[in-house]
Amino acid sequence: PSSMFASVHHQLHVLACCPCDVVRLRILRLLKHGSRQHAREGRRATWQNNFGELAVEQIPICDDGADDQKPEATSAVDAGTAAIHRHAEPETSVAIEAPLCQEEELTHGADDEEDSTLRSVTCAEAEAAALLQQRVETRPELLALVEQFRGGESLRALCVRFVRARPKSVDAAFDMLSADMEYRKERGVGFVQMSAEEIMVGSANSSETGEVEEIAGAGLLYEFCKHVPHAELGRDMEGRAVVYRRFHAGTRLREMVKLGIDMQKLARYNEWFTERVLESMGHKGQWTMVIDLEGLVMREIDNTALDFLRRVISVDAAHYPERLAKCFIINAPGYLPWIWRIISAWLDTKTRNKISILGGPDDWNHVLAGTLDLQILPKHLGGASVLHERGRGSS
């Protein structure tokens, strides 16, 4: 093609000397178009020779482009699919590698020890987190709140989490962190120290029905655990907390409403449970979540259940950024893609890429085995854990 182009190009140059203005003008246009096409082909050939069909772009230090990289995922579900596929592929994109800063530049103090948040920090994240930390430290009131609520997590690791949640702007990360601290201030320090029974009693609205007056907090907790069994099962192979929730054939959250507990208050109990998990982690690192849908029928995913899920997702996104490492949805029913279209719209892309949707045991067994010891799963899944009504698992 190159030799042919050169020959034709020469002949057109000769014809361009034609005295006819119309012919000469058309020939000149052809020459201009041909030169551009030739240049494009040359650039394409050079690109393929140097990089191959898929090139990996190296991002320079502190380049904002590092914010666009996506975390690894075992699988993700396309909202438009009509059935669950085994090991669905994650959203595809050209791989982008961001340079990692040296560990010694990131870990300072006892609070940073064994915090997985700081294991793989890009230079762009490190610079943004340093700027965010400076802004926090120059505001005494905000800094006091951070020191009060950060638990065992270092200020540096906390700032890394928030800049990862708002990667395009330190201002946005600062606003998010400030809003989170104000929320925790309004909620109060005593919230976490309350018992599960106290949370449930405080959530009940006795003005709507007299039934709740006859049910103690333990009874309310028992009712909720019957509808949504949940527990912290232990640790995965990376040392992350494993949180388990089950939605099954007996899950009818509308029954909780009849007891005087609306979904906003029930989501508050979920928030309390999350805080207790954080305490067990020392407020460091992330958790792995297993959501079991065995036996769940489509009619139970009504407006009440969706309202509960939406509230939980909203609170987690606003106040627990970058805490989720992986989420495995197991025993997924065939109708789930239709519901997933609604739920996935409430999740950002980064969170969706952390979710693996799997069918029955043949699908999830070996996948989960690569992340955690299957013996920590509940007994009905082949493990040894027994779920208690206080949201704890034991062998």
mmCIF file of C-alpha atoms in Angstrom:
data_model
loop_
_atom_site.group_PDB
_atom_site.id
_atom_site.type_symbol
_atom_site.label_atom_id
_atom_site.label_comp_id
_atom_site.label_asym_id
_atom_site.label_seq_id
_atom_site.Cartn_x
_atom_site.Cartn_y
_atom_site.Cartn_z
ATOM 1 C CA PRO A 1 0.000 0.000 0.000
ATOM 2 C CA SER A 2 2.846 2.421 0.740
ATOM 3 C CA SER A 3 4.542 1.953 -2.682
ATOM 4 C CA MET A 4 1.196 2.158 -4.453
ATOM 5 C CA PHE A 5 0.401 5.366 -2.575
ATOM 6 C CA ALA A 6 3.758 6.893 -3.600
ATOM 7 C CA SER A 7 3.171 6.051 -7.287
ATOM 8 C CA VAL A 8 -0.337 7.470 -7.355
ATOM 9 C CA HIS A 9 0.831 10.467 -5.372
ATOM 10 C CA HIS A 10 3.481 11.233 -8.056
ATOM 11 C CA GLN A 11 0.970 10.926 -10.889
ATOM 12 C CA LEU A 12 -1.449 13.267 -9.149
ATOM 13 C CA HIS A 13 1.329 15.827 -8.763
ATOM 14 C CA VAL A 14 1.879 15.711 -12.516
ATOM 15 C CA LEU A 15 -1.833 16.069 -13.228
ATOM 16 C CA ALA A 16 -2.021 18.993 -10.810
ATOM 17 C CA CYS A 17 -0.245 21.041 -13.449
ATOM 18 C CA CYS A 18 -3.370 20.753 -15.625
ATOM 19 C CA PRO A 19 -4.464 24.207 -16.854
ATOM 20 C CA CYS A 20 -8.116 23.493 -16.018
ATOM 21 C CA ASP A 21 -8.839 25.168 -12.658
ATOM 22 C CA VAL A 22 -11.665 22.779 -11.710
ATOM 23 C CA VAL A 23 -9.621 19.639 -12.359
ATOM 24 C CA ARG A 24 -6.563 21.079 -10.636
ATOM 25 C CA LEU A 25 -8.600 22.019 -7.542
ATOM 26 C CA ARG A 26 -10.072 18.512 -7.228
ATOM 27 C CA ILE A 27 -6.649 16.916 -7.634
ATOM 28 C CA LEU A 28 -5.170 19.161 -4.925
ATOM 29 C CA ARG A 29 -7.952 18.123 -2.570
ATOM 30 C CA LEU A 30 -7.207 14.458 -3.272
ATOM 31 C CA LEU A 31 -3.524 15.042 -2.550
ATOM 32 C CA LYS A 32 -4.337 16.679 0.796
ATOM 33 C CA HIS A 33 -6.695 13.853 1.827
ATOM 34 C CA GLY A 34 -4.189 11.186 0.761
ATOM 35 C CA SER A 35 -1.370 12.772 2.760
ATOM 36 C CA ARG A 36 -3.501 12.753 5.912
ATOM 37 C CA GLN A 37 -4.467 9.097 5.411
ATOM 38 C CA HIS A 38 -0.842 8.142 4.854
ATOM 39 C CA ALA A 39 0.212 9.919 8.051
ATOM 40 C CA ARG A 40 -2.508 8.139 10.049
ATOM 41 C CA GLU A 41 -1.391 4.739 8.751
ATOM 42 C CA GLY A 42 2.190 5.531 9.677
ATOM 43 C CA ARG A 43 1.219 6.497 13.247
ATOM 44 C CA ARG A 44 -0.884 3.344 13.616
ATOM 45 C CA ALA A 45 1.981 1.137 12.442
ATOM 46 C CA THR A 46 4.396 2.825 14.857
ATOM 47 C CA TRP A 47 1.928 2.406 17.753
ATOM 48 C CA GLN A 48 1.452 -1.319 17.063
ATOM 49 C CA ASN A 49 5.171 -1.940 16.740
ATOM 50 C CA ASN A 50 5.936 -0.207 20.026
ATOM 51 C CA PHE A 51 2.988 -1.224 22.187
ATOM 52 C CA GLY A 52 1.071 -4.085 20.544
ATOM 53 C CA GLU A 53 -2.697 -4.174 20.289
ATOM 54 C CA LEU A 54 -3.329 -3.215 23.934
ATOM 55 C CA ALA A 55 -1.036 -0.629 25.434
ATOM 56 C CA VAL A 56 -0.593 -0.047 29.148
ATOM 57 C CA GLU A 57 -0.295 3.620 29.917
ATOM 58 C CA GLN A 58 2.192 4.534 32.620
ATOM 59 C CA ILE A 59 0.764 7.398 34.643
ATOM 60 C CA PRO A 60 3.305 9.975 35.772
ATOM 61 C CA ILE A 61 3.677 10.720 39.450
ATOM 62 C CA CYS A 62 0.793 12.698 40.956
ATOM 63 C CA ASP A 63 -1.215 12.585 37.725
ATOM 64 C CA ASP A 64 -4.957 12.923 38.354
ATOM 65 C CA GLY A 65 -5.520 10.175 35.788
ATOM 66 C CA ALA A 66 -4.701 7.613 38.484
ATOM 67 C CA ASP A 67 -8.157 8.266 39.916
ATOM 68 C CA ASP A 68 -9.754 6.510 36.965
ATOM 69 C CA GLN A 69 -8.291 3.075 37.654
ATOM 70 C CA LYS A 70 -10.746 0.406 38.760
ATOM 71 C CA PRO A 71 -10.200 -2.175 41.484
ATOM 72 C CA GLU A 72 -9.986 -5.840 40.678
ATOM 73 C CA ALA A 73 -13.198 -7.810 40.669
ATOM 74 C CA THR A 74 -13.899 -11.502 40.393
ATOM 75 C CA SER A 75 -17.006 -10.770 38.429
ATOM 76 C CA ALA A 76 -19.703 -8.189 37.834
ATOM 77 C CA VAL A 77 -23.193 -8.336 36.434
ATOM 78 C CA ASP A 78 -24.247 -6.306 33.455
ATOM 79 C CA ALA A 79 -27.562 -4.663 34.321
ATOM 80 C CA GLY A 80 -28.998 -5.665 30.974
ATOM 81 C CA THR A 81 -28.413 -9.404 31.245
ATOM 82 C CA ALA A 82 -31.410 -11.706 31.444
ATOM 83 C CA ALA A 83 -29.755 -14.484 33.459
ATOM 84 C CA ILE A 84 -26.936 -15.037 35.927
ATOM 85 C CA HIS A 85 -23.749 -16.137 34.206
ATOM 86 C CA ARG A 86 -21.006 -18.094 35.865
ATOM 87 C CA HIS A 87 -18.029 -15.827 36.500
ATOM 88 C CA ALA A 88 -19.342 -12.810 34.635
ATOM 89 C CA GLU A 89 -16.526 -10.613 33.448
ATOM 90 C CA PRO A 90 -15.946 -7.202 35.083
ATOM 91 C CA GLU A 91 -16.380 -3.979 33.165
ATOM 92 C CA THR A 92 -13.563 -3.936 30.638
ATOM 93 C CA SER A 93 -11.139 -1.102 30.132
ATOM 94 C CA VAL A 94 -7.510 -0.619 29.127
ATOM 95 C CA ALA A 95 -5.336 -1.483 32.090
ATOM 96 C CA ILE A 96 -3.815 1.527 33.816
ATOM 97 C CA GLU A 97 -0.931 1.183 36.207
ATOM 98 C CA ALA A 98 -0.349 3.952 38.716
ATOM 99 C CA PRO A 99 3.017 4.169 40.472
ATOM 100 C CA LEU A 100 2.920 3.142 44.125
ATOM 101 C CA CYS A 101 4.656 5.262 46.722
ATOM 102 C CA GLN A 102 7.253 3.667 48.948
ATOM 103 C CA GLU A 103 5.805 2.088 52.080
ATOM 104 C CA GLU A 104 8.174 3.979 54.378
ATOM 105 C CA GLU A 105 6.726 7.236 53.063
ATOM 106 C CA LEU A 106 3.227 6.189 54.056
ATOM 107 C CA THR A 107 3.460 4.437 57.414
ATOM 108 C CA HIS A 108 4.081 6.533 60.496
ATOM 109 C CA GLY A 109 3.117 5.657 64.030
ATOM 110 C CA ALA A 110 1.534 2.691 65.752
ATOM 111 C CA ASP A 111 -1.924 3.417 64.283
ATOM 112 C CA ASP A 112 -0.599 2.679 60.796
ATOM 113 C CA GLU A 113 0.595 -0.824 61.625
ATOM 114 C CA GLU A 114 -1.296 -3.634 59.882
ATOM 115 C CA ASP A 115 -3.684 -1.202 58.189
ATOM 116 C CA SER A 116 -4.401 -2.620 54.732
ATOM 117 C CA THR A 117 -5.577 0.804 53.546
ATOM 118 C CA LEU A 118 -1.924 1.847 53.285
ATOM 119 C CA ARG A 119 -0.616 -1.254 51.508
ATOM 120 C CA SER A 120 -1.064 0.032 47.953
ATOM 121 C CA VAL A 121 -1.304 3.800 47.814
ATOM 122 C CA THR A 122 -0.511 5.562 44.547
ATOM 123 C CA CYS A 123 1.566 8.720 44.572
ATOM 124 C CA ALA A 124 -1.476 10.699 43.431
ATOM 125 C CA GLU A 125 -3.473 9.342 46.391
ATOM 126 C CA ALA A 126 -0.590 10.027 48.785
ATOM 127 C CA GLU A 127 -0.286 13.634 47.652
ATOM 128 C CA ALA A 128 -4.056 14.229 47.813
ATOM 129 C CA ALA A 129 -4.262 12.593 51.259
ATOM 130 C CA ALA A 130 -1.408 14.780 52.515
ATOM 131 C CA LEU A 131 -3.240 17.896 51.311
ATOM 132 C CA LEU A 132 -6.455 16.713 52.940
ATOM 133 C CA GLN A 133 -4.646 15.982 56.198
ATOM 134 C CA GLN A 134 -3.134 19.471 56.190
ATOM 135 C CA ARG A 135 -6.575 21.014 55.790
ATOM 136 C CA VAL A 136 -7.981 18.926 58.626
ATOM 137 C CA GLU A 137 -5.094 19.793 60.924
ATOM 138 C CA THR A 138 -5.606 23.531 60.355
ATOM 139 C CA ARG A 139 -9.206 23.320 61.610
ATOM 140 C CA PRO A 140 -9.135 22.575 65.332
ATOM 141 C CA GLU A 141 -12.847 21.753 65.665
ATOM 142 C CA LEU A 142 -12.811 19.284 62.792
ATOM 143 C CA LEU A 143 -9.538 17.757 63.972
ATOM 144 C CA ALA A 144 -11.035 17.232 67.438
ATOM 145 C CA LEU A 145 -13.980 15.344 65.907
ATOM 146 C CA VAL A 146 -11.659 13.212 63.796
ATOM 147 C CA GLU A 147 -9.578 12.307 66.849
ATOM 148 C CA GLN A 148 -12.753 11.442 68.730
ATOM 149 C CA PHE A 149 -14.243 9.138 66.091
ATOM 150 C CA ARG A 150 -11.344 7.629 64.124
ATOM 151 C CA GLY A 151 -10.769 4.841 66.650
ATOM 152 C CA GLY A 152 -7.543 2.954 65.969
ATOM 153 C CA GLU A 153 -7.274 4.214 62.399
ATOM 154 C CA SER A 154 -4.523 6.748 61.716
ATOM 155 C CA LEU A 155 -5.384 10.166 60.368
ATOM 156 C CA ARG A 156 -3.304 9.386 57.284
ATOM 157 C CA ALA A 157 -5.233 6.183 56.528
ATOM 158 C CA LEU A 158 -8.553 7.957 57.089
ATOM 159 C CA CYS A 159 -7.572 10.671 54.606
ATOM 160 C CA VAL A 160 -6.506 8.046 52.055
ATOM 161 C CA ARG A 161 -9.956 6.439 52.254
ATOM 162 C CA PHE A 162 -11.748 9.726 51.656
ATOM 163 C CA VAL A 163 -9.569 10.820 48.724
ATOM 164 C CA ARG A 164 -10.177 7.414 47.142
ATOM 165 C CA ALA A 165 -13.898 7.977 47.522
ATOM 166 C CA ARG A 166 -13.604 11.456 45.955
ATOM 167 C CA PRO A 167 -10.559 11.066 43.692
ATOM 168 C CA LYS A 168 -11.088 14.049 41.430
ATOM 169 C CA SER A 169 -11.047 16.786 44.064
ATOM 170 C CA VAL A 170 -9.453 17.304 47.471
ATOM 171 C CA ASP A 171 -12.199 19.842 48.136
ATOM 172 C CA ALA A 172 -14.857 17.167 47.558
ATOM 173 C CA ALA A 173 -12.986 14.747 49.838
ATOM 174 C CA PHE A 174 -12.768 17.443 52.517
ATOM 175 C CA ASP A 175 -16.490 18.185 52.256
ATOM 176 C CA MET A 176 -17.310 14.484 52.516
ATOM 177 C CA LEU A 177 -15.089 14.002 55.553
ATOM 178 C CA SER A 178 -16.517 17.104 57.252
ATOM 179 C CA ALA A 179 -20.094 15.948 56.646
ATOM 180 C CA ASP A 180 -19.248 12.499 58.045
ATOM 181 C CA MET A 181 -17.790 13.980 61.234
ATOM 182 C CA GLU A 182 -20.803 16.258 61.729
ATOM 183 C CA TYR A 183 -23.081 13.252 61.274
ATOM 184 C CA ARG A 184 -21.160 11.283 63.882
ATOM 185 C CA LYS A 185 -21.244 14.240 66.243
ATOM 186 C CA GLU A 186 -25.046 14.453 65.967
ATOM 187 C CA ARG A 187 -25.367 10.691 66.400
ATOM 188 C CA GLY A 188 -23.318 10.863 69.562
ATOM 189 C CA VAL A 189 -20.513 8.822 71.078
ATOM 190 C CA GLY A 190 -22.947 6.704 73.088
ATOM 191 C CA PHE A 191 -24.513 5.236 69.955
ATOM 192 C CA VAL A 192 -21.884 2.524 69.598
ATOM 193 C CA GLN A 193 -21.964 1.670 73.306
ATOM 194 C CA MET A 194 -25.692 0.912 73.205
ATOM 195 C CA SER A 195 -26.776 -2.723 73.134
ATOM 196 C CA ALA A 196 -28.610 -4.257 70.194
ATOM 197 C CA GLU A 197 -31.739 -4.483 72.350
ATOM 198 C CA GLU A 198 -31.516 -0.781 73.208
ATOM 199 C CA ILE A 199 -31.133 0.107 69.535
ATOM 200 C CA MET A 200 -34.230 -1.911 68.689
ATOM 201 C CA VAL A 201 -36.349 -0.448 71.487
ATOM 202 C CA GLY A 202 -35.209 3.034 70.539
ATOM 203 C CA SER A 203 -36.218 2.304 66.957
ATOM 204 C CA ALA A 204 -39.765 1.237 67.822
ATOM 205 C CA ASN A 205 -42.653 3.609 67.212
ATOM 206 C CA SER A 206 -45.256 2.672 69.801
ATOM 207 C CA SER A 207 -47.700 5.321 68.621
ATOM 208 C CA GLU A 208 -48.565 3.293 65.507
ATOM 209 C CA THR A 209 -49.455 0.021 67.221
ATOM 210 C CA GLY A 210 -49.883 -1.308 70.711
ATOM 211 C CA GLU A 211 -48.202 -4.592 69.820
ATOM 212 C CA VAL A 212 -44.712 -3.184 70.283
ATOM 213 C CA GLU A 213 -45.361 -2.371 73.937
ATOM 214 C CA GLU A 214 -45.589 -6.087 74.672
ATOM 215 C CA ILE A 215 -42.324 -6.910 72.925
ATOM 216 C CA ALA A 216 -39.024 -6.243 74.633
ATOM 217 C CA GLY A 217 -35.913 -5.216 72.758
ATOM 218 C CA ALA A 218 -34.746 -8.815 72.698
ATOM 219 C CA GLY A 219 -37.984 -9.817 71.000
ATOM 220 C CA LEU A 220 -37.581 -7.156 68.335
ATOM 221 C CA LEU A 221 -33.999 -8.237 67.736
ATOM 222 C CA TYR A 222 -35.108 -11.851 67.475
ATOM 223 C CA GLU A 223 -37.754 -10.898 64.907
ATOM 224 C CA PHE A 224 -35.263 -9.004 62.754
ATOM 225 C CA CYS A 225 -32.666 -11.814 62.914
ATOM 226 C CA LYS A 226 -35.404 -14.208 61.832
ATOM 227 C CA HIS A 227 -36.055 -12.107 58.721
ATOM 228 C CA VAL A 228 -32.417 -11.159 58.020
ATOM 229 C CA PRO A 229 -29.893 -13.487 59.727
ATOM 230 C CA HIS A 230 -26.556 -11.714 59.945
ATOM 231 C CA ALA A 231 -23.205 -12.091 61.674
ATOM 232 C CA GLU A 232 -19.535 -11.270 61.672
ATOM 233 C CA LEU A 233 -18.116 -14.723 60.934
ATOM 234 C CA GLY A 234 -14.408 -14.148 61.423
ATOM 235 C CA ARG A 235 -11.505 -13.162 59.145
ATOM 236 C CA ASP A 236 -10.661 -13.963 55.546
ATOM 237 C CA MET A 237 -7.221 -14.942 54.255
ATOM 238 C CA GLU A 238 -6.152 -11.293 54.108
ATOM 239 C CA GLY A 239 -7.186 -10.653 57.713
ATOM 240 C CA ARG A 240 -10.333 -8.731 56.762
ATOM 241 C CA ALA A 241 -13.559 -9.112 58.732
ATOM 242 C CA VAL A 242 -16.140 -11.347 57.017
ATOM 243 C CA VAL A 243 -19.690 -10.031 57.311
ATOM 244 C CA TYR A 244 -22.583 -12.332 56.443
ATOM 245 C CA ARG A 245 -26.217 -11.468 55.653
ATOM 246 C CA ARG A 246 -28.970 -13.756 54.474
ATOM 247 C CA PHE A 247 -32.206 -12.913 52.676
ATOM 248 C CA HIS A 248 -34.348 -16.030 52.366
ATOM 249 C CA ALA A 249 -37.895 -17.318 51.866
ATOM 250 C CA GLY A 250 -38.910 -16.043 55.308
ATOM 251 C CA THR A 251 -37.565 -12.521 54.782
ATOM 252 C CA ARG A 252 -40.559 -10.216 55.084
ATOM 253 C CA LEU A 253 -39.425 -6.798 56.231
ATOM 254 C CA ARG A 254 -42.956 -5.454 56.000
ATOM 255 C CA GLU A 255 -43.678 -7.581 59.072
ATOM 256 C CA MET A 256 -41.226 -5.402 60.994
ATOM 257 C CA VAL A 257 -43.238 -2.348 59.999
ATOM 258 C CA LYS A 258 -46.297 -3.934 61.632
ATOM 259 C CA LEU A 259 -44.278 -4.048 64.860
ATOM 260 C CA GLY A 260 -43.730 -0.304 64.661
ATOM 261 C CA ILE A 261 -40.231 -0.226 63.155
ATOM 262 C CA ASP A 262 -39.881 1.660 59.891
ATOM 263 C CA MET A 263 -37.035 1.086 57.457
ATOM 264 C CA GLN A 264 -35.145 4.225 58.431
ATOM 265 C CA LYS A 265 -34.914 2.989 62.019
ATOM 266 C CA LEU A 266 -34.026 -0.518 60.862
ATOM 267 C CA ALA A 267 -31.240 0.905 58.737
ATOM 268 C CA ARG A 268 -30.018 2.624 61.894
ATOM 269 C CA TYR A 269 -29.675 -0.766 63.562
ATOM 270 C CA ASN A 270 -27.652 -1.922 60.549
ATOM 271 C CA GLU A 271 -25.429 1.117 61.069
ATOM 272 C CA TRP A 272 -24.938 0.140 64.718
ATOM 273 C CA PHE A 273 -23.993 -3.386 63.641
ATOM 274 C CA THR A 274 -21.477 -1.965 61.149
ATOM 275 C CA GLU A 275 -19.895 0.119 63.903
ATOM 276 C CA ARG A 276 -19.504 -2.976 66.053
ATOM 277 C CA VAL A 277 -17.752 -4.731 63.176
ATOM 278 C CA LEU A 278 -15.429 -1.729 62.845
ATOM 279 C CA GLU A 279 -14.613 -1.948 66.548
ATOM 280 C CA SER A 280 -13.636 -5.596 66.148
ATOM 281 C CA MET A 281 -11.308 -4.517 63.303
ATOM 282 C CA GLY A 282 -9.731 -1.739 65.347
ATOM 283 C CA HIS A 283 -11.181 0.633 62.728
ATOM 284 C CA LYS A 284 -8.432 -0.495 60.341
ATOM 285 C CA GLY A 285 -8.703 -1.834 56.802
ATOM 286 C CA GLN A 286 -11.689 -3.293 54.996
ATOM 287 C CA TRP A 287 -14.244 -6.075 55.227
ATOM 288 C CA THR A 288 -15.435 -8.849 52.948
ATOM 289 C CA MET A 289 -19.183 -9.311 52.636
ATOM 290 C CA VAL A 290 -21.141 -12.474 51.830
ATOM 291 C CA ILE A 291 -24.818 -12.008 50.945
ATOM 292 C CA ASP A 292 -26.777 -15.254 50.785
ATOM 293 C CA LEU A 293 -30.003 -15.264 48.726
ATOM 294 C CA GLU A 294 -30.849 -18.955 49.053
ATOM 295 C CA GLY A 295 -34.620 -19.413 48.961
ATOM 296 C CA LEU A 296 -35.478 -15.752 48.439
ATOM 297 C CA VAL A 297 -38.618 -15.358 46.336
ATOM 298 C CA MET A 298 -39.210 -12.376 44.108
ATOM 299 C CA ARG A 299 -42.456 -11.257 45.776
ATOM 300 C CA GLU A 300 -40.583 -10.532 49.012
ATOM 301 C CA ILE A 301 -38.431 -7.908 47.271
ATOM 302 C CA ASP A 302 -41.168 -5.306 47.635
ATOM 303 C CA ASN A 303 -40.993 -1.557 48.157
ATOM 304 C CA THR A 304 -40.283 -2.028 51.852
ATOM 305 C CA ALA A 305 -37.268 -4.252 51.194
ATOM 306 C CA LEU A 306 -35.950 -1.948 48.464
ATOM 307 C CA ASP A 307 -36.349 1.046 50.776
ATOM 308 C CA PHE A 308 -34.273 -0.738 53.411
ATOM 309 C CA LEU A 309 -31.526 -1.614 50.904
ATOM 310 C CA ARG A 310 -31.443 1.910 49.508
ATOM 311 C CA ARG A 311 -31.014 3.416 52.967
ATOM 312 C CA VAL A 312 -28.265 0.967 53.901
ATOM 313 C CA ILE A 313 -26.391 1.640 50.653
ATOM 314 C CA SER A 314 -26.729 5.398 51.126
ATOM 315 C CA VAL A 315 -25.340 5.336 54.684
ATOM 316 C CA ASP A 316 -22.486 3.013 53.747
ATOM 317 C CA ALA A 317 -21.475 5.224 50.824
ATOM 318 C CA ALA A 318 -21.541 8.431 52.865
ATOM 319 C CA HIS A 319 -19.982 7.232 56.120
ATOM 320 C CA TYR A 320 -17.946 4.099 55.404
ATOM 321 C CA PRO A 321 -16.043 4.958 52.210
ATOM 322 C CA GLU A 322 -13.608 2.355 50.896
ATOM 323 C CA ARG A 323 -14.407 -0.099 53.680
ATOM 324 C CA LEU A 324 -15.753 -2.757 51.312
ATOM 325 C CA ALA A 325 -13.018 -4.943 49.795
ATOM 326 C CA LYS A 326 -15.180 -7.633 48.169
ATOM 327 C CA CYS A 327 -18.833 -8.605 48.134
ATOM 328 C CA PHE A 328 -20.022 -12.075 47.129
ATOM 329 C CA ILE A 329 -23.720 -12.474 46.382
ATOM 330 C CA ILE A 330 -24.238 -16.242 46.465
ATOM 331 C CA ASN A 331 -27.149 -18.532 45.610
ATOM 332 C CA ALA A 332 -28.470 -15.797 43.331
ATOM 333 C CA PRO A 333 -31.901 -16.608 41.837
ATOM 334 C CA GLY A 334 -32.507 -16.417 38.104
ATOM 335 C CA TYR A 335 -34.662 -13.290 38.393
ATOM 336 C CA LEU A 336 -31.928 -11.270 40.137
ATOM 337 C CA PRO A 337 -30.817 -9.317 37.009
ATOM 338 C CA TRP A 338 -34.218 -7.609 36.947
ATOM 339 C CA ILE A 339 -33.796 -6.449 40.559
ATOM 340 C CA TRP A 340 -30.121 -5.677 39.983
ATOM 341 C CA ARG A 341 -31.104 -3.006 37.472
ATOM 342 C CA ILE A 342 -32.648 -1.059 40.337
ATOM 343 C CA ILE A 343 -30.043 -1.746 43.021
ATOM 344 C CA SER A 344 -26.973 -1.205 40.826
ATOM 345 C CA ALA A 345 -28.179 2.316 40.036
ATOM 346 C CA TRP A 346 -27.578 3.196 43.706
ATOM 347 C CA LEU A 347 -23.946 2.054 43.555
ATOM 348 C CA ASP A 348 -20.967 3.835 42.052
ATOM 349 C CA THR A 349 -18.858 2.069 39.439
ATOM 350 C CA LYS A 350 -16.027 1.277 41.839
ATOM 351 C CA THR A 351 -18.399 -0.463 44.252
ATOM 352 C CA ARG A 352 -20.135 -2.400 41.467
ATOM 353 C CA ASN A 353 -16.770 -3.737 40.352
ATOM 354 C CA LYS A 354 -16.185 -5.201 43.812
ATOM 355 C CA ILE A 355 -19.339 -7.325 43.633
ATOM 356 C CA SER A 356 -19.399 -10.903 42.375
ATOM 357 C CA ILE A 357 -22.823 -12.431 41.711
ATOM 358 C CA LEU A 358 -22.752 -16.221 41.818
ATOM 359 C CA GLY A 359 -25.319 -18.995 41.541
ATOM 360 C CA GLY A 360 -25.433 -22.174 43.645
ATOM 361 C CA PRO A 361 -22.618 -23.996 45.470
ATOM 362 C CA ASP A 362 -21.045 -25.203 42.220
ATOM 363 C CA ASP A 363 -20.520 -21.548 41.321
ATOM 364 C CA TRP A 364 -19.506 -20.000 44.631
ATOM 365 C CA ASN A 365 -17.688 -22.783 46.464
ATOM 366 C CA HIS A 366 -14.303 -22.526 44.763
ATOM 367 C CA VAL A 367 -14.575 -18.728 44.405
ATOM 368 C CA LEU A 368 -15.105 -18.169 48.131
ATOM 369 C CA ALA A 369 -12.451 -20.793 48.920
ATOM 370 C CA GLY A 370 -9.913 -18.481 47.289
ATOM 371 C CA THR A 371 -10.782 -15.712 49.742
ATOM 372 C CA LEU A 372 -11.807 -17.329 53.038
ATOM 373 C CA ASP A 373 -11.916 -20.593 54.956
ATOM 374 C CA LEU A 374 -15.274 -22.170 54.082
ATOM 375 C CA GLN A 375 -15.524 -23.534 57.622
ATOM 376 C CA ILE A 376 -16.404 -20.086 58.960
ATOM 377 C CA LEU A 377 -19.604 -20.096 56.877
ATOM 378 C CA PRO A 378 -22.933 -20.982 58.548
ATOM 379 C CA LYS A 379 -23.820 -24.659 58.882
ATOM 380 C CA HIS A 380 -26.464 -24.624 56.143
ATOM 381 C CA LEU A 381 -23.694 -23.604 53.711
ATOM 382 C CA GLY A 382 -21.425 -26.430 54.837
ATOM 383 C CA GLY A 383 -19.477 -24.450 57.429
ATOM 384 C CA ALA A 384 -19.339 -24.683 61.207
ATOM 385 C CA SER A 385 -20.678 -21.285 62.336
ATOM 386 C CA VAL A 386 -23.901 -20.918 64.302
ATOM 387 C CA LEU A 387 -25.663 -17.560 64.004
ATOM 388 C CA HIS A 388 -26.832 -15.881 67.187
ATOM 389 C CA GLU A 389 -29.356 -13.111 67.562
ATOM 390 C CA ARG A 390 -26.670 -10.603 68.524
ATOM 391 C CA GLY A 391 -25.132 -10.701 65.055
ATOM 392 C CA ARG A 392 -22.156 -12.892 65.929
ATOM 393 C CA GLY A 393 -21.116 -16.229 64.522
ATOM 394 C CA SER A 394 -19.449 -18.979 66.508
ATOM 395 C CA SER A 395 -18.121 -22.409 65.689
#
